[in-house]
Amino acid sequence: QVQLRESGGRLVQAGGSLKLSCDASGGSPSNYYMAWFRQAPGKEREFVATISPMGVSTFYQASVKGRFTISRDNAKKTMYLQMSSLKPEDTAVYFCAGRGRPGDFDRRSGDNYDYWGQGTQVTVSS
């Protein structure tokens, strides 16, 4: 059983940068697809970015592409989300997620991930 824990969220000014981390324990997270999702107040959870098990393939939501970078260090069992040029609309609780099942799937859907962290709050002030 994999456990995920996010960290790094805080209050930051618009235009600033922030790096989130997702630490994994248990299981074999280096074999998993990993992703970041976020949920703003009063809104549904939305996909942010995903990364393949070896980090070769990444995919981003259009609104963050070019501003956010997802990466992972399998030796450390840690995934990252480097965020830059932050906007107030990026304010949300950010969750990391992992999928241990093999096969093709829609990487943008949270329903296809098996493991979730508790989330970390990112607040971007204008």
PDB file of C-alpha atoms in Angstrom:
ATOM      1  CA  GLN A   1       0.000   0.000   0.000  1.00  0.00           C
ATOM      2  CA  VAL A   2       1.474   3.319  -1.093  1.00  0.00           C
ATOM      3  CA  GLN A   3       1.052   6.390   1.061  1.00  0.00           C
ATOM      4  CA  LEU A   4       1.506   9.853  -0.429  1.00  0.00           C
ATOM      5  CA  ARG A   5       2.207  13.095   1.349  1.00  0.00           C
ATOM      6  CA  GLU A   6       2.361  16.533  -0.210  1.00  0.00           C
ATOM      7  CA  SER A   7       4.332  19.485   1.081  1.00  0.00           C
ATOM      8  CA  GLY A   8       5.457  22.916  -0.014  1.00  0.00           C
ATOM      9  CA  GLY A   9       2.194  24.775  -0.270  1.00  0.00           C
ATOM     10  CA  ARG A  10       2.033  28.310   1.093  1.00  0.00           C
ATOM     11  CA  LEU A  11       0.938  31.869   0.388  1.00  0.00           C
ATOM     12  CA  VAL A  12       2.755  33.443  -2.546  1.00  0.00           C
ATOM     13  CA  GLN A  13       2.311  36.624  -4.550  1.00  0.00           C
ATOM     14  CA  ALA A  14       1.118  36.589  -8.131  1.00  0.00           C
ATOM     15  CA  GLY A  15       4.025  36.140 -10.498  1.00  0.00           C
ATOM     16  CA  GLY A  16       5.968  34.178  -7.925  1.00  0.00           C
ATOM     17  CA  SER A  17       7.202  30.603  -7.905  1.00  0.00           C
ATOM     18  CA  LEU A  18       6.645  27.614  -5.698  1.00  0.00           C
ATOM     19  CA  LYS A  19       7.779  23.980  -5.684  1.00  0.00           C
ATOM     20  CA  LEU A  20       5.556  21.252  -4.330  1.00  0.00           C
ATOM     21  CA  SER A  21       6.776  17.824  -3.292  1.00  0.00           C
ATOM     22  CA  CYS A  22       4.986  14.509  -3.002  1.00  0.00           C
ATOM     23  CA  ASP A  23       6.767  11.891  -0.921  1.00  0.00           C
ATOM     24  CA  ALA A  24       5.780   8.249  -1.310  1.00  0.00           C
ATOM     25  CA  SER A  25       6.194   5.432   1.166  1.00  0.00           C
ATOM     26  CA  GLY A  26       5.390   1.758   0.854  1.00  0.00           C
ATOM     27  CA  GLY A  27       4.720  -0.201  -2.316  1.00  0.00           C
ATOM     28  CA  SER A  28       6.662   0.436  -5.515  1.00  0.00           C
ATOM     29  CA  PRO A  29       5.843   3.989  -6.527  1.00  0.00           C
ATOM     30  CA  SER A  30       8.622   4.019  -9.110  1.00  0.00           C
ATOM     31  CA  ASN A  31       6.367   1.768 -11.198  1.00  0.00           C
ATOM     32  CA  TYR A  32       3.396   4.081 -10.981  1.00  0.00           C
ATOM     33  CA  TYR A  33       2.029   6.830 -13.110  1.00  0.00           C
ATOM     34  CA  MET A  34       1.884   9.891 -10.892  1.00  0.00           C
ATOM     35  CA  ALA A  35      -0.119  13.070 -11.200  1.00  0.00           C
ATOM     36  CA  TRP A  36      -1.018  16.372  -9.626  1.00  0.00           C
ATOM     37  CA  PHE A  37      -4.612  17.504  -9.263  1.00  0.00           C
ATOM     38  CA  ARG A  38      -6.046  20.584  -7.611  1.00  0.00           C
ATOM     39  CA  GLN A  39      -9.316  21.723  -6.154  1.00  0.00           C
ATOM     40  CA  ALA A  40     -10.270  25.343  -5.681  1.00  0.00           C
ATOM     41  CA  PRO A  41     -12.982  26.422  -3.237  1.00  0.00           C
ATOM     42  CA  GLY A  42     -16.421  25.669  -4.625  1.00  0.00           C
ATOM     43  CA  LYS A  43     -15.020  23.927  -7.683  1.00  0.00           C
ATOM     44  CA  GLU A  44     -14.502  20.358  -8.753  1.00  0.00           C
ATOM     45  CA  ARG A  45     -11.131  18.712  -8.616  1.00  0.00           C
ATOM     46  CA  GLU A  46      -9.172  19.234 -11.829  1.00  0.00           C
ATOM     47  CA  PHE A  47      -6.204  17.616 -13.482  1.00  0.00           C
ATOM     48  CA  VAL A  48      -2.955  19.567 -13.476  1.00  0.00           C
ATOM     49  CA  ALA A  49      -0.154  17.337 -14.767  1.00  0.00           C
ATOM     50  CA  THR A  50       0.955  13.742 -15.003  1.00  0.00           C
ATOM     51  CA  ILE A  51       4.255  11.901 -15.409  1.00  0.00           C
ATOM     52  CA  SER A  52       5.070   8.371 -16.535  1.00  0.00           C
ATOM     53  CA  PRO A  53       6.875   5.907 -14.240  1.00  0.00           C
ATOM     54  CA  MET A  54      10.345   6.639 -15.623  1.00  0.00           C
ATOM     55  CA  GLY A  55       9.636  10.320 -16.094  1.00  0.00           C
ATOM     56  CA  VAL A  56       9.937  10.176 -19.863  1.00  0.00           C
ATOM     57  CA  SER A  57       6.395  11.258 -20.658  1.00  0.00           C
ATOM     58  CA  THR A  58       4.593  14.249 -19.174  1.00  0.00           C
ATOM     59  CA  PHE A  59       1.246  15.869 -19.898  1.00  0.00           C
ATOM     60  CA  TYR A  60      -0.198  19.145 -18.680  1.00  0.00           C
ATOM     61  CA  GLN A  61      -3.500  20.908 -18.425  1.00  0.00           C
ATOM     62  CA  ALA A  62      -3.521  23.697 -20.988  1.00  0.00           C
ATOM     63  CA  SER A  63      -3.777  26.487 -18.412  1.00  0.00           C
ATOM     64  CA  VAL A  64      -0.532  25.486 -16.681  1.00  0.00           C
ATOM     65  CA  LYS A  65       1.528  24.361 -19.659  1.00  0.00           C
ATOM     66  CA  GLY A  66       4.667  26.443 -19.911  1.00  0.00           C
ATOM     67  CA  ARG A  67       4.353  27.622 -16.308  1.00  0.00           C
ATOM     68  CA  PHE A  68       4.394  24.346 -14.364  1.00  0.00           C
ATOM     69  CA  THR A  69       6.873  21.478 -14.597  1.00  0.00           C
ATOM     70  CA  ILE A  70       6.257  18.011 -13.215  1.00  0.00           C
ATOM     71  CA  SER A  71       9.210  15.786 -12.389  1.00  0.00           C
ATOM     72  CA  ARG A  72      10.129  12.830 -10.234  1.00  0.00           C
ATOM     73  CA  ASP A  73      13.101  11.292  -8.493  1.00  0.00           C
ATOM     74  CA  ASN A  74      12.401   7.593  -8.156  1.00  0.00           C
ATOM     75  CA  ALA A  75      15.460   7.009  -5.997  1.00  0.00           C
ATOM     76  CA  LYS A  76      13.970   9.411  -3.469  1.00  0.00           C
ATOM     77  CA  LYS A  77      10.396   8.254  -4.127  1.00  0.00           C
ATOM     78  CA  THR A  78       9.452  11.879  -4.606  1.00  0.00           C
ATOM     79  CA  MET A  79       7.503  13.745  -7.253  1.00  0.00           C
ATOM     80  CA  TYR A  80       7.647  17.497  -7.739  1.00  0.00           C
ATOM     81  CA  LEU A  81       5.622  20.284  -9.231  1.00  0.00           C
ATOM     82  CA  GLN A  82       7.608  23.405 -10.008  1.00  0.00           C
ATOM     83  CA  MET A  83       5.191  26.278 -10.456  1.00  0.00           C
ATOM     84  CA  SER A  84       6.143  29.670 -11.842  1.00  0.00           C
ATOM     85  CA  SER A  85       4.338  32.802 -12.998  1.00  0.00           C
ATOM     86  CA  LEU A  86       1.642  31.929 -10.509  1.00  0.00           C
ATOM     87  CA  LYS A  87      -1.777  33.508 -10.877  1.00  0.00           C
ATOM     88  CA  PRO A  88      -4.582  34.003  -8.347  1.00  0.00           C
ATOM     89  CA  GLU A  89      -6.588  31.407 -10.252  1.00  0.00           C
ATOM     90  CA  ASP A  90      -3.947  28.823  -9.345  1.00  0.00           C
ATOM     91  CA  THR A  91      -5.144  29.063  -5.741  1.00  0.00           C
ATOM     92  CA  ALA A  92      -6.277  25.603  -4.670  1.00  0.00           C
ATOM     93  CA  VAL A  93      -5.505  22.563  -2.599  1.00  0.00           C
ATOM     94  CA  TYR A  94      -3.021  20.520  -4.605  1.00  0.00           C
ATOM     95  CA  PHE A  95      -3.140  16.740  -4.415  1.00  0.00           C
ATOM     96  CA  CYS A  96      -0.730  14.141  -5.670  1.00  0.00           C
ATOM     97  CA  ALA A  97      -2.029  10.841  -6.964  1.00  0.00           C
ATOM     98  CA  GLY A  98      -0.585   7.534  -8.089  1.00  0.00           C
ATOM     99  CA  ARG A  99      -1.762   4.652 -10.216  1.00  0.00           C
ATOM    100  CA  GLY A 100      -0.405   1.139  -9.750  1.00  0.00           C
ATOM    101  CA  ARG A 101      -2.514  -0.666 -12.326  1.00  0.00           C
ATOM    102  CA  PRO A 102      -1.006  -1.451 -15.734  1.00  0.00           C
ATOM    103  CA  GLY A 103      -2.558  -0.651 -19.088  1.00  0.00           C
ATOM    104  CA  ASP A 104      -3.784   2.387 -20.958  1.00  0.00           C
ATOM    105  CA  PHE A 105      -6.021   4.879 -19.211  1.00  0.00           C
ATOM    106  CA  ASP A 106      -7.203   8.461 -19.299  1.00  0.00           C
ATOM    107  CA  ARG A 107      -4.477  10.172 -17.295  1.00  0.00           C
ATOM    108  CA  ARG A 108      -6.575  13.275 -16.819  1.00  0.00           C
ATOM    109  CA  SER A 109      -9.275  11.522 -14.809  1.00  0.00           C
ATOM    110  CA  GLY A 110      -8.862  11.282 -11.063  1.00  0.00           C
ATOM    111  CA  ASP A 111     -11.027   8.171 -11.072  1.00  0.00           C
ATOM    112  CA  ASN A 112      -8.134   6.275 -12.651  1.00  0.00           C
ATOM    113  CA  TYR A 113      -5.705   6.843  -9.783  1.00  0.00           C
ATOM    114  CA  ASP A 114      -5.482   4.503  -6.821  1.00  0.00           C
ATOM    115  CA  TYR A 115      -3.565   6.477  -4.228  1.00  0.00           C
ATOM    116  CA  TRP A 116      -4.015  10.037  -3.003  1.00  0.00           C
ATOM    117  CA  GLY A 117      -2.325  12.378  -0.605  1.00  0.00           C
ATOM    118  CA  GLN A 118      -4.090  14.698   1.830  1.00  0.00           C
ATOM    119  CA  GLY A 119      -3.296  17.832  -0.135  1.00  0.00           C
ATOM    120  CA  THR A 120      -1.328  21.016   0.388  1.00  0.00           C
ATOM    121  CA  GLN A 121      -2.778  24.528   0.190  1.00  0.00           C
ATOM    122  CA  VAL A 122      -1.434  26.958  -2.383  1.00  0.00           C
ATOM    123  CA  THR A 123      -2.710  30.518  -2.156  1.00  0.00           C
ATOM    124  CA  VAL A 124      -1.709  33.120  -4.730  1.00  0.00           C
ATOM    125  CA  SER A 125      -2.418  36.705  -3.769  1.00  0.00           C
ATOM    126  CA  SER A 126      -2.991  39.406  -6.350  1.00  0.00           C
TER     127      SER A 126
END
